[in-house]
Coordinates of C-alpha atoms and ligand atoms in Angstrom, one line a residue:
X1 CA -4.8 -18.2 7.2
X2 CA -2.5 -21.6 7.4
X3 CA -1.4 -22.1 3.7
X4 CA -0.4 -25.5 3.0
X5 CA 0.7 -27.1 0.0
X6 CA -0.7 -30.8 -0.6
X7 CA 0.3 -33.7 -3.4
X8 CA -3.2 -34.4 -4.3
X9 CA -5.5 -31.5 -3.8
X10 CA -8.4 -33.3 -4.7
X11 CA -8.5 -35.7 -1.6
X12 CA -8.1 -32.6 1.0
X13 CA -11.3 -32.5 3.0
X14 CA -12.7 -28.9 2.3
X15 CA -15.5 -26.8 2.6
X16 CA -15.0 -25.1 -0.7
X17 CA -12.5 -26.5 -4.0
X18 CA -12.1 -23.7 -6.7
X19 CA -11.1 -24.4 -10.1
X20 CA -10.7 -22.9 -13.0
X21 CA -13.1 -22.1 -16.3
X22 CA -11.1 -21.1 -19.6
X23 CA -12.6 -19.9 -22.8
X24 CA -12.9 -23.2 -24.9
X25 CA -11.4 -25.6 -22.4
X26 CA -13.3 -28.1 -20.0
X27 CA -12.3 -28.1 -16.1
X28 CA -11.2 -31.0 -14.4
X29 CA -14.4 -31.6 -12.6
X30 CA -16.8 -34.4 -14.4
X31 CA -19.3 -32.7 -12.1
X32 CA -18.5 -29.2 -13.1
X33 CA -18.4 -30.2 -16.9
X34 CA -22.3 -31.2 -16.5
X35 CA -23.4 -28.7 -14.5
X36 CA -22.0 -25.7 -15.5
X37 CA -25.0 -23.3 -17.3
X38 CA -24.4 -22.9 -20.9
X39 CA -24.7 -19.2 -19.7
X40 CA -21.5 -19.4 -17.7
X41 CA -19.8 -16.5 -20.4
X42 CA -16.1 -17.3 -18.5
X43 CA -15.7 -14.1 -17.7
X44 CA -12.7 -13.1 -15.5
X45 CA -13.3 -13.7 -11.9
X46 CA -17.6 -15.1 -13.2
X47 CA -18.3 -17.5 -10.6
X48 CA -20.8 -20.9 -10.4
X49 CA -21.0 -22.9 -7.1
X50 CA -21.7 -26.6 -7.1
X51 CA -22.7 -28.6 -4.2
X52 CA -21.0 -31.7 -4.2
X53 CA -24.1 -33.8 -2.1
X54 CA -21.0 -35.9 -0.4
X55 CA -19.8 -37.5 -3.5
X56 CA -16.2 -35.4 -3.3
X57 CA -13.9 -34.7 -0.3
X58 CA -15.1 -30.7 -1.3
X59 CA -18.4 -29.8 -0.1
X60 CA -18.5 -27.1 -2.8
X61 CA -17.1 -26.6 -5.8
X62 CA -16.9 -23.1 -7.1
X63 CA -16.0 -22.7 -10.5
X64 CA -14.3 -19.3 -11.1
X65 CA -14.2 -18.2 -15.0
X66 CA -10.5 -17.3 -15.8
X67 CA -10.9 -15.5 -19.6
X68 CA -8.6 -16.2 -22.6
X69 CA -5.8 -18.7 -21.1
X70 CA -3.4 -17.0 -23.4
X71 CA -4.3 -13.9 -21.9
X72 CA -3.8 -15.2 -18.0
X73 CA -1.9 -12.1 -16.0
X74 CA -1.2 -12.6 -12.2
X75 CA -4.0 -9.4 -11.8
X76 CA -6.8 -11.7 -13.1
X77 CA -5.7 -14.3 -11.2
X78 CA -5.4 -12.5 -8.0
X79 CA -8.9 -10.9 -8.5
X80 CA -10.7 -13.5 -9.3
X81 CA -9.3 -15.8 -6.7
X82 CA -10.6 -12.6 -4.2
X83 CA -13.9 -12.6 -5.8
X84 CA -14.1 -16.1 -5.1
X85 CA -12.7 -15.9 -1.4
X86 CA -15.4 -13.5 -0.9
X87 CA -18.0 -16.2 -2.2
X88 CA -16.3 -18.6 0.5
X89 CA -16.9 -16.5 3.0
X90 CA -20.6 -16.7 2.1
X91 CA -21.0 -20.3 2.6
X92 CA -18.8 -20.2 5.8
X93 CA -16.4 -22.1 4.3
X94 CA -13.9 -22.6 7.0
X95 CA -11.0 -24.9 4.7
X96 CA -10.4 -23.8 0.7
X97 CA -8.1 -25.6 -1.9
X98 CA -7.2 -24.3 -5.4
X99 CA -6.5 -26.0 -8.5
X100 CA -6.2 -24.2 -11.8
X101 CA -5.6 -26.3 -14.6
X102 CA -2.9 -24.5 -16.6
X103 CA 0.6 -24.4 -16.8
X104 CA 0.8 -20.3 -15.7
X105 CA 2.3 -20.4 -12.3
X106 CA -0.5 -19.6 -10.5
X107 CA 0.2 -20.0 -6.9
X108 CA 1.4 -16.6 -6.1
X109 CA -0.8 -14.3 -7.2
X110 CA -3.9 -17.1 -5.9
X111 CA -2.4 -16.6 -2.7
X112 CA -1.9 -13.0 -2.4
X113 CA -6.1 -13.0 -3.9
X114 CA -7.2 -15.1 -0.9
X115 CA -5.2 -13.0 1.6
X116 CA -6.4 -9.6 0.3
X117 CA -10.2 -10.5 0.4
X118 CA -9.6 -12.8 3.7
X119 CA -8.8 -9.6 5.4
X120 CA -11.0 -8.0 8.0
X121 CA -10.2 -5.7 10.4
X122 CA -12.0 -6.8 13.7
X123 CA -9.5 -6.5 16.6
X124 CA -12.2 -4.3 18.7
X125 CA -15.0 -6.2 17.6
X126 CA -16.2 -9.1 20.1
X127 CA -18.0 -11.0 17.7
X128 CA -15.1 -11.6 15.0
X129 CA -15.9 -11.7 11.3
X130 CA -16.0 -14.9 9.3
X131 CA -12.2 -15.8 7.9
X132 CA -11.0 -18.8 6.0
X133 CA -8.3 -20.2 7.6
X134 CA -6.6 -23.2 5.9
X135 CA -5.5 -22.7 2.2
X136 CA -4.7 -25.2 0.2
X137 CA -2.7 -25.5 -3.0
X138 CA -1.1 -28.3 -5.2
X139 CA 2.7 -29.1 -4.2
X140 CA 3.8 -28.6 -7.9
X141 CA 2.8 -24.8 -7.6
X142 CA 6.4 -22.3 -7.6
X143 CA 7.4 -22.6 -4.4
X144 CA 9.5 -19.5 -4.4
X145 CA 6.9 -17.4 -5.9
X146 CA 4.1 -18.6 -3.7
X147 CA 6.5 -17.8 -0.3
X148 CA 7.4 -14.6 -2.0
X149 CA 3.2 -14.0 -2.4
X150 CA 3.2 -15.0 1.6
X151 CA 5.7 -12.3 2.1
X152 CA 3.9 -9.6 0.4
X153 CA 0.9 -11.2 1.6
X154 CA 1.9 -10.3 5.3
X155 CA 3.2 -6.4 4.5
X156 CA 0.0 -5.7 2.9
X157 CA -1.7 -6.5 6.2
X158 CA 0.9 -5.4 8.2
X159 CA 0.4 -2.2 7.0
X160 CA -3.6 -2.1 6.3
X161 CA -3.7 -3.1 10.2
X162 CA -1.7 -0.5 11.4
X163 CA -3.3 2.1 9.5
X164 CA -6.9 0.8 10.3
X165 CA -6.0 1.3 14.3
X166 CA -7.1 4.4 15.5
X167 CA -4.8 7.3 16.4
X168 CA -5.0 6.6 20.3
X169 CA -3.2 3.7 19.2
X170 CA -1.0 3.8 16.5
X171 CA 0.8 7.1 17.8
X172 CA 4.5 8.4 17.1
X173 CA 6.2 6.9 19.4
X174 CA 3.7 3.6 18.7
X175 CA 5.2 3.5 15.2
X176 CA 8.3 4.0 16.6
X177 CA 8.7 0.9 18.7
X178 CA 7.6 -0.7 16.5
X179 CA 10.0 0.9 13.8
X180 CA 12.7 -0.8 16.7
X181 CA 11.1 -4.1 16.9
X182 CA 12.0 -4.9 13.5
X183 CA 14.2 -7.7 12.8
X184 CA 16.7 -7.6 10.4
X185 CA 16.5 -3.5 10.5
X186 CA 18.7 -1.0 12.0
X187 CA 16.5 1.4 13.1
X188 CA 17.4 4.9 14.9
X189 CA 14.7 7.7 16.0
X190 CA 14.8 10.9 17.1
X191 CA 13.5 12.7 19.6
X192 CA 12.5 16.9 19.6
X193 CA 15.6 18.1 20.8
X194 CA 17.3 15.8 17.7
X195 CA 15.0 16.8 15.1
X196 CA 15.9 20.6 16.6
X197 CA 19.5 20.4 16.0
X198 CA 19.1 18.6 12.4
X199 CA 17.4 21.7 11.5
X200 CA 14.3 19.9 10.6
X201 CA 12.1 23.6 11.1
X202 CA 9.3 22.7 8.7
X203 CA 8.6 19.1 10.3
X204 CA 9.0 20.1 14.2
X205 CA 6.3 23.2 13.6
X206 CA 3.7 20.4 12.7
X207 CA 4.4 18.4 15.5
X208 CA 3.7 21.8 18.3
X209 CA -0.1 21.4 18.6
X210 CA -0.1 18.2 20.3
X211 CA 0.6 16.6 22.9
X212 CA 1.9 13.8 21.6
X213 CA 6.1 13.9 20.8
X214 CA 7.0 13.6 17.4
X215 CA 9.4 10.9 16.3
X216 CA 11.5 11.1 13.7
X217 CA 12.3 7.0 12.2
X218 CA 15.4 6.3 10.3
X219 CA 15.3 2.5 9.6
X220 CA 17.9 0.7 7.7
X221 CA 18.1 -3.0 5.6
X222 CA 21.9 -3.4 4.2
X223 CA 22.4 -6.2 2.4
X224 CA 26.4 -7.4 1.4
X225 CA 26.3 -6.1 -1.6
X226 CA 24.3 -3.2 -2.9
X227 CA 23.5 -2.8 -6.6
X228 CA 21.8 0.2 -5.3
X229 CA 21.0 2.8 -2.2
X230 CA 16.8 3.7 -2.2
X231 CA 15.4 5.7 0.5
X232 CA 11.3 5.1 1.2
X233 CA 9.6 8.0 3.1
X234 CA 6.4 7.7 4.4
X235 CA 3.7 10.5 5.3
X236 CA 3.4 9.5 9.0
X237 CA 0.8 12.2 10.0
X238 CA -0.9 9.6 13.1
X239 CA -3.9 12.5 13.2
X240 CA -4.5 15.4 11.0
X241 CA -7.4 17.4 12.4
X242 CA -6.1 20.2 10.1
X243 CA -4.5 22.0 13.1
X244 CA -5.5 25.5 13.5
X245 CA -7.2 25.8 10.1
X246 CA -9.4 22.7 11.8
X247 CA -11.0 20.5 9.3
X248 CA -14.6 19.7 9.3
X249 CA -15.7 17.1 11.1
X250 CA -16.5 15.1 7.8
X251 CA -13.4 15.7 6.6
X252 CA -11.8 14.9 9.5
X253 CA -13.3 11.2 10.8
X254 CA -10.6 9.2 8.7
X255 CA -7.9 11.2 8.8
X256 CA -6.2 8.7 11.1
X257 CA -5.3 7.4 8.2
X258 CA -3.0 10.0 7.1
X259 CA -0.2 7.7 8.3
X260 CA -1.3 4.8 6.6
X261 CA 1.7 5.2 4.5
X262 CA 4.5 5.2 7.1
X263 CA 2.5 1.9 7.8
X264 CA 3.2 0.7 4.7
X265 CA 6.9 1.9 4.4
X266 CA 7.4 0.2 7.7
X267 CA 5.5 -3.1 6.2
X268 CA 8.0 -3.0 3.1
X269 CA 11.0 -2.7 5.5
X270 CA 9.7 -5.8 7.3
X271 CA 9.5 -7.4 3.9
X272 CA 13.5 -6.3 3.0
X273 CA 14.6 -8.4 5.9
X274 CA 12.5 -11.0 4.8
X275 CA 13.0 -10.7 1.2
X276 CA 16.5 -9.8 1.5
X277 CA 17.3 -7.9 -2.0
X278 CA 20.6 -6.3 -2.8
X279 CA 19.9 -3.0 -2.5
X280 CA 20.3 -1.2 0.5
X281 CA 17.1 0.4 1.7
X282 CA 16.5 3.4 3.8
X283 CA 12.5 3.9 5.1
X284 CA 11.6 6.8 6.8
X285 CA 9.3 8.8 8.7
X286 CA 9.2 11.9 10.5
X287 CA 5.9 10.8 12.7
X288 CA 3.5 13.4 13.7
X289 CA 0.5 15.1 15.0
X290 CA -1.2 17.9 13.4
X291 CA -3.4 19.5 16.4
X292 CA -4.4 22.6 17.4
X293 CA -3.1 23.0 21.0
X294 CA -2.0 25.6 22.6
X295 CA 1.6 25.2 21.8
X296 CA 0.3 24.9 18.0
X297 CA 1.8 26.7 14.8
X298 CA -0.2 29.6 12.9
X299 CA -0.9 30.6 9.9
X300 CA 1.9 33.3 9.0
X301 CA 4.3 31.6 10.6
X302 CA 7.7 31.6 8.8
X303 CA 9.4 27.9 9.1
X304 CA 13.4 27.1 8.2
X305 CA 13.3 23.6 6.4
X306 CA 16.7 21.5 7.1
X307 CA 18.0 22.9 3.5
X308 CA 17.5 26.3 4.9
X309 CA 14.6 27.0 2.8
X310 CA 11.8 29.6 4.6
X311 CA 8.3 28.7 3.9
X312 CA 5.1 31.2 5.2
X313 CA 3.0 28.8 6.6
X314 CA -0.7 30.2 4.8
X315 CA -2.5 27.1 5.9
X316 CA -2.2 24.4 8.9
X317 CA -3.4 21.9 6.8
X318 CA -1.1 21.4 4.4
X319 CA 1.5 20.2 6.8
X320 CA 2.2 16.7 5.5
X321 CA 4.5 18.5 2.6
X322 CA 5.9 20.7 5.9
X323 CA 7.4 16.8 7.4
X324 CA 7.7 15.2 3.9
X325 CA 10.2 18.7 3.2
X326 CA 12.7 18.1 6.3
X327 CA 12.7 14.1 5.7
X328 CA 13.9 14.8 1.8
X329 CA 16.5 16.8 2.8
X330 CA 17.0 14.3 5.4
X331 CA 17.2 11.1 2.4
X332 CA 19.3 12.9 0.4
X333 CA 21.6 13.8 2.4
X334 CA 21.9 9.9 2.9
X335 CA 23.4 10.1 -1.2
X336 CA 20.6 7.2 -2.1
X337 CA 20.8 6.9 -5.9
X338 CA 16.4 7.1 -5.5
X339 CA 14.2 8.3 -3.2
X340 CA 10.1 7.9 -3.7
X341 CA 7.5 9.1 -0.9
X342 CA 4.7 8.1 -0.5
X343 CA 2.0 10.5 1.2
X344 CA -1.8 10.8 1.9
X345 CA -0.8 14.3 0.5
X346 CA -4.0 16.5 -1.3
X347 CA -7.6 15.8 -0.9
X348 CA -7.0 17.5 -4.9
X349 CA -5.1 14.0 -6.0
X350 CA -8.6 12.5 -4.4
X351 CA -10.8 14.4 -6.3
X352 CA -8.9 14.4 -10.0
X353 CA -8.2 10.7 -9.8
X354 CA -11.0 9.4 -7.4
X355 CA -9.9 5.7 -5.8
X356 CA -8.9 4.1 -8.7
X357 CA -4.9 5.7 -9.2
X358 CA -2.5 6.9 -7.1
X359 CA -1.1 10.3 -8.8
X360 CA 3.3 10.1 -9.4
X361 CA 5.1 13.2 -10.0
X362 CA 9.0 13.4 -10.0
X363 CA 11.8 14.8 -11.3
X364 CA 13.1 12.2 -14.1
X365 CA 10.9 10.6 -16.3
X366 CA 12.5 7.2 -16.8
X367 CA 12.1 6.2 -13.1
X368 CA 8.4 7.6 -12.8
X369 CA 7.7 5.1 -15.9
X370 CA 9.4 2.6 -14.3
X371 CA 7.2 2.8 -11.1
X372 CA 4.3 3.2 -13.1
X373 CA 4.8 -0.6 -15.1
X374 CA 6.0 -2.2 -12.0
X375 CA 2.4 -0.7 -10.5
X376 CA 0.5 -2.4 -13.6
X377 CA 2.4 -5.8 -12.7
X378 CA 1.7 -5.4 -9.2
X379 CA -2.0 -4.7 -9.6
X380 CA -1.7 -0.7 -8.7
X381 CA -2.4 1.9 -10.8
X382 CA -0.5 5.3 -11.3
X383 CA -1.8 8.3 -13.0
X384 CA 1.4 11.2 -13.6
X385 CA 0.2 14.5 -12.8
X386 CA 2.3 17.6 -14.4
X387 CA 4.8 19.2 -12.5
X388 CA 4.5 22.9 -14.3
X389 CA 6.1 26.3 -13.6
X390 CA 3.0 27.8 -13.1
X391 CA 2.2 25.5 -9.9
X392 CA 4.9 26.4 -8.1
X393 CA 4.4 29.9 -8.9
X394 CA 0.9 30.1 -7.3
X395 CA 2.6 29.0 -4.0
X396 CA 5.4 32.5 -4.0
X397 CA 5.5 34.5 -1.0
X398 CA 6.5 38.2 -0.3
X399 CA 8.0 37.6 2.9
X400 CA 9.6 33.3 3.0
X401 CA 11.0 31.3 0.2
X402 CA 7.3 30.4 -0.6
X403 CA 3.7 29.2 0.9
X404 CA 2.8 26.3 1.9
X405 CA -0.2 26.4 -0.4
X406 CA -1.2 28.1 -3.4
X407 CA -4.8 28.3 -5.2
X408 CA -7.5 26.4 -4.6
X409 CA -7.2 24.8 -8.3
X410 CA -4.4 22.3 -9.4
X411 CA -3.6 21.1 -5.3
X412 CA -2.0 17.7 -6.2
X413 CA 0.4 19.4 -8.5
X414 CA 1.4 22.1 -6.4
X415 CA 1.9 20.0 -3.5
X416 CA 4.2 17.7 -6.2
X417 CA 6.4 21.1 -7.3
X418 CA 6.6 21.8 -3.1
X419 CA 8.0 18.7 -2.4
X420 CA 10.5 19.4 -5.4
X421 CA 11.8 22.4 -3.5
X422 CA 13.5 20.1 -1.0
X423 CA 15.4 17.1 -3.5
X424 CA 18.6 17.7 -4.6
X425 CA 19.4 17.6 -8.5
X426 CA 21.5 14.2 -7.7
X427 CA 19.2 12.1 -6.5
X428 CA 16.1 10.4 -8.6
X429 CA 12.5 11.5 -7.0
X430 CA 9.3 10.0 -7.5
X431 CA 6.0 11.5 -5.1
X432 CA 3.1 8.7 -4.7
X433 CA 0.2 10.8 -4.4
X434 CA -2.3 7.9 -2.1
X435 CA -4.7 10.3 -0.5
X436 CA -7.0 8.3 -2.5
X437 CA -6.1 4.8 -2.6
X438 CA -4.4 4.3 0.7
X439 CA -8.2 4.5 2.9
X440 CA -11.5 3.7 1.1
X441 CA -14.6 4.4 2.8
X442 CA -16.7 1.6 1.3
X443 CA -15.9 -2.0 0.4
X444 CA -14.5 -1.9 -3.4
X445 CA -14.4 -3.9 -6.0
X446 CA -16.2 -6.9 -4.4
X447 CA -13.5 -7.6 -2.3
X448 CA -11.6 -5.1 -0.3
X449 CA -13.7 -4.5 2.8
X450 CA -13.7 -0.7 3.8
X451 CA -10.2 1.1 5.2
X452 CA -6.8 0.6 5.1
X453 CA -5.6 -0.6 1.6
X454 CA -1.6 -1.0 1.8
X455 CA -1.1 1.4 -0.9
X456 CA 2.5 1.4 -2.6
X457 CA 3.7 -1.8 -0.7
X458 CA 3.1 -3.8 -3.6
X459 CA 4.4 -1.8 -5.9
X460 CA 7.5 -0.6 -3.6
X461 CA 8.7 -4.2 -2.8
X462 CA 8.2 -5.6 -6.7
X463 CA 10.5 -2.6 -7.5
X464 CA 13.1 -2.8 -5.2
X465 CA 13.6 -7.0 -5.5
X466 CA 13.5 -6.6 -9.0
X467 CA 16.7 -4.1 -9.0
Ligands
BES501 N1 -4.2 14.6 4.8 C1 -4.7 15.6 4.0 C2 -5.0 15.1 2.6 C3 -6.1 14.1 2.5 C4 -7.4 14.5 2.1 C5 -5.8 12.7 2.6 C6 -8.4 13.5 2.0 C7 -6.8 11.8 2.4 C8 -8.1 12.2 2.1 C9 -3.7 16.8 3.9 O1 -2.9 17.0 5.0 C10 -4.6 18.0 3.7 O2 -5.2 18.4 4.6 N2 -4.5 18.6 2.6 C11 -5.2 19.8 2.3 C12 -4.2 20.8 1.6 C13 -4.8 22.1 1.4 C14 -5.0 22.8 2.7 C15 -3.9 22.9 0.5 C16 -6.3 19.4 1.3 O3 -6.1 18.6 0.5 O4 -7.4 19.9 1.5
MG502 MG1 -3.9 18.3 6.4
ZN503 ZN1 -2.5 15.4 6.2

């Protein structure tokens, strides 16, 4: 999608010019004015199409109801400029223009709308799906702000494309090259024999079953001057068939996915370069299999983490807290002032908060709080889950430090007081919970199409440029 920004919107040829409906104002449209049904309520993201017969350079106009104008937010705008994207689509609009008439800065989030519900994953698809492809906006719009939108615009499906691939594709060492590629980013990975000697026990057990190689990704944006040192970590599990404790195959057909948040870490190092805050950024992601080959690890298996931790392995599947262990140790050992991960972690996350909110656990209250308003800016919500005693004490072991699991009941939180095991006291933690945001099966909410939905990258890069 070519976005351009034009003088007079009005006189761009298009197949499709929204505008904007307030509560107790009239649009700009002499044509909309008429024809608008008294039953048009102006409800956020409501939407009346009005075929213009040739008498405007717009074939359609699509009216899109905007609420309260006191009460505009960038997430109304940005959902109900996707809800009306989606309504392009329908009438094959090819060429779109916006023009809201307020004073709000707009452009951004109307932007970042279109590009969310212009998304479709069709790379292995021969007949591609309809896309909009020129987007047009007035020239008065916030520049800075709209070519920040394009920014996150681009992580978001950055990241929902390589996490949509499948695993025969988007493999360790896949993630790694592309980890290299990156401009603007040191990037360093490991190999076995590396991730061996850095003691990282917990991380390399995962990565035995298959035959894949594991890569450990260290990538790096310094700016001149750092307000700040934050390290990202990303669950990069590229296929968790559970391993020996094998999943069912239901259970099992999207858990490509389970790296769809080292896809996003990578997309929000992408954006640092791009972006350029100052605070120096660490994302990484200690890249893996989980398979149950011959070479695989076993169920009472004892593991050394990097801290020198022991953990009896009591189930195969929980092995994205096994690679998120080794790669905490691994961040704070870097002395960042704040480290968050973000992980596809407990199908338990998935069942207390459903698709709706990604569950945050941490060890300092100010900087989960934080995270959680910069997600209601950003458009993502996060739900905190408790990080009790009495989890972590379902998860003791008579012969390691502890289990890798404990009951079947409270999963999200006992994963959250696992993790804890592995963060020093010096160093600010926050665990993004996505297992249920980060891969939907269905389209949702009108306008995200089924898979991949860049969980965290909005949230990440609004928090780290606004240090
Ligand atoms: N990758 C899964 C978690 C997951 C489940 C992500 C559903 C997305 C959707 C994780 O590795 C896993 O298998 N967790 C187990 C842990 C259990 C064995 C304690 C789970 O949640 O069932
Ligand atoms: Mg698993
Ligand atoms: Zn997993």
């Amino acid at each position: 999608m070519e976005i351009k920004l034009v003088e007079n919107v009005k006189e761009v040829p298009c197949d499709v010019l929204i505008i904007s409906k307030f509560k107790d104002k009239e649009t700009t449209s002499d044509l909309a004015n008429k024809f608008l049904p008294e039953d048009f309520e102006c409800k956020k993201g409501e939407i009346f199409v009005i075929h213009t017969h040739g008498e405007q350079n717009a074939k359609y106009i699509l009216v899109v109801g905007l609420g309260d104008e006191k009460d505009l937010t960038n997430n109304v705008i940005r959902e109900s400029v996707s809800k009306a994207i989606k309504k392009c689509a329908c009438l094959k609009a090819k060429k779109v223009a916006v023009e809201f008439n307020t004073d709000y800065n707009y452009g951004g989030p109307a932007l970042l709308g279109a590009s969310i519900a212009n998304y479709h994953f069709d790379k292995y698809k021969t007949k591609k799906d309809h896309r909009i492809n020129e987007f047009y906006l007035p020239s008065d719009v916030d520049v800075e702000l709209v070519e920040r939108a394009e920014v996150v615009s681009e992580a978001m499906r950055f990241s929902r494309n390589l996490s949509n691939e499948p695993a025969a594709f988007a493999t360790p060492t896949k993630l790694a090259e592309i980890a290299q590629g990156l401009e603007g980013i040191e990037t360093e990975v490991f190999n076995s024999a590396k991730i061996q000697e850095l003691g990282m026990g917990a991380y390399l057990a995962v990565a035995k079953g298959s035959v894949e190689p594991p890569k450990f990704i260290h990538m790096k944006y310094t700016p001149k001057h750092a307000k700040k040192k934050i390290a990202i970590i990303g669950k990069g599990l590229c296929f968790d068939s559970g391993g020996l404790d094998i999943k069912p195959p239901s259970s099992m057909l999207t858990m490509r996915d389970d790296m769809s948040a080292a896809a996003s870490v990578i997309a929000i190092m992408r954006a640092m370069a791009k972006l350029k805050p100052d605070v120096e950024v660490h994302g990484i992601i200690a890249a893996c299999e989980n398979m149950p080959g011959a070479g695989a690890y076993k169920p009472g298996d004892i593991l050394t983490a990097m801290n020198g931790k022991t953990i009896e392995v009591d189930n195969t599947d929980a092995e994205g807290r096994l690679t998120l262990a080794d790669a905490l140790c691994f961040a704070c050992k870097l002395k960042v002032d704040e480290v968050v991960d973000i992980a596809t972690l407990t199908g338990a996350c998935m069942v207390a908060l459903g698709t709706a909110a990604t569950g945050i656990m941490g060890n300092d209250e100010k900087f989960i709080h934080d995270i959680i308003e910069t997600g209601k800016i950003a458009g993502e919500k996060y739900w905190e889950l408790p990080m009790w005693q009495e989890y972590r004490d379902q998860m003791d072991s008579e012969i390691a430090d502890m289990k890798n699991t404990g009951t079947r009941y409270g999963g999200a939180s006992a994963a959250g007081m696992f993790l804890k095991e592995f963060v020093t006291d010096d160093v600010k933690w926050a665990h993004l919970d996505v297992a249920g945001t980060a891969f939907i099966e269905k389209p949702q909410k009108e306008f995200l199409c089924g898979g991949s939905t860049a969980a965290g990258v909005r949230t990440m890069i609004k928090y780290i440029i606004e240090q």
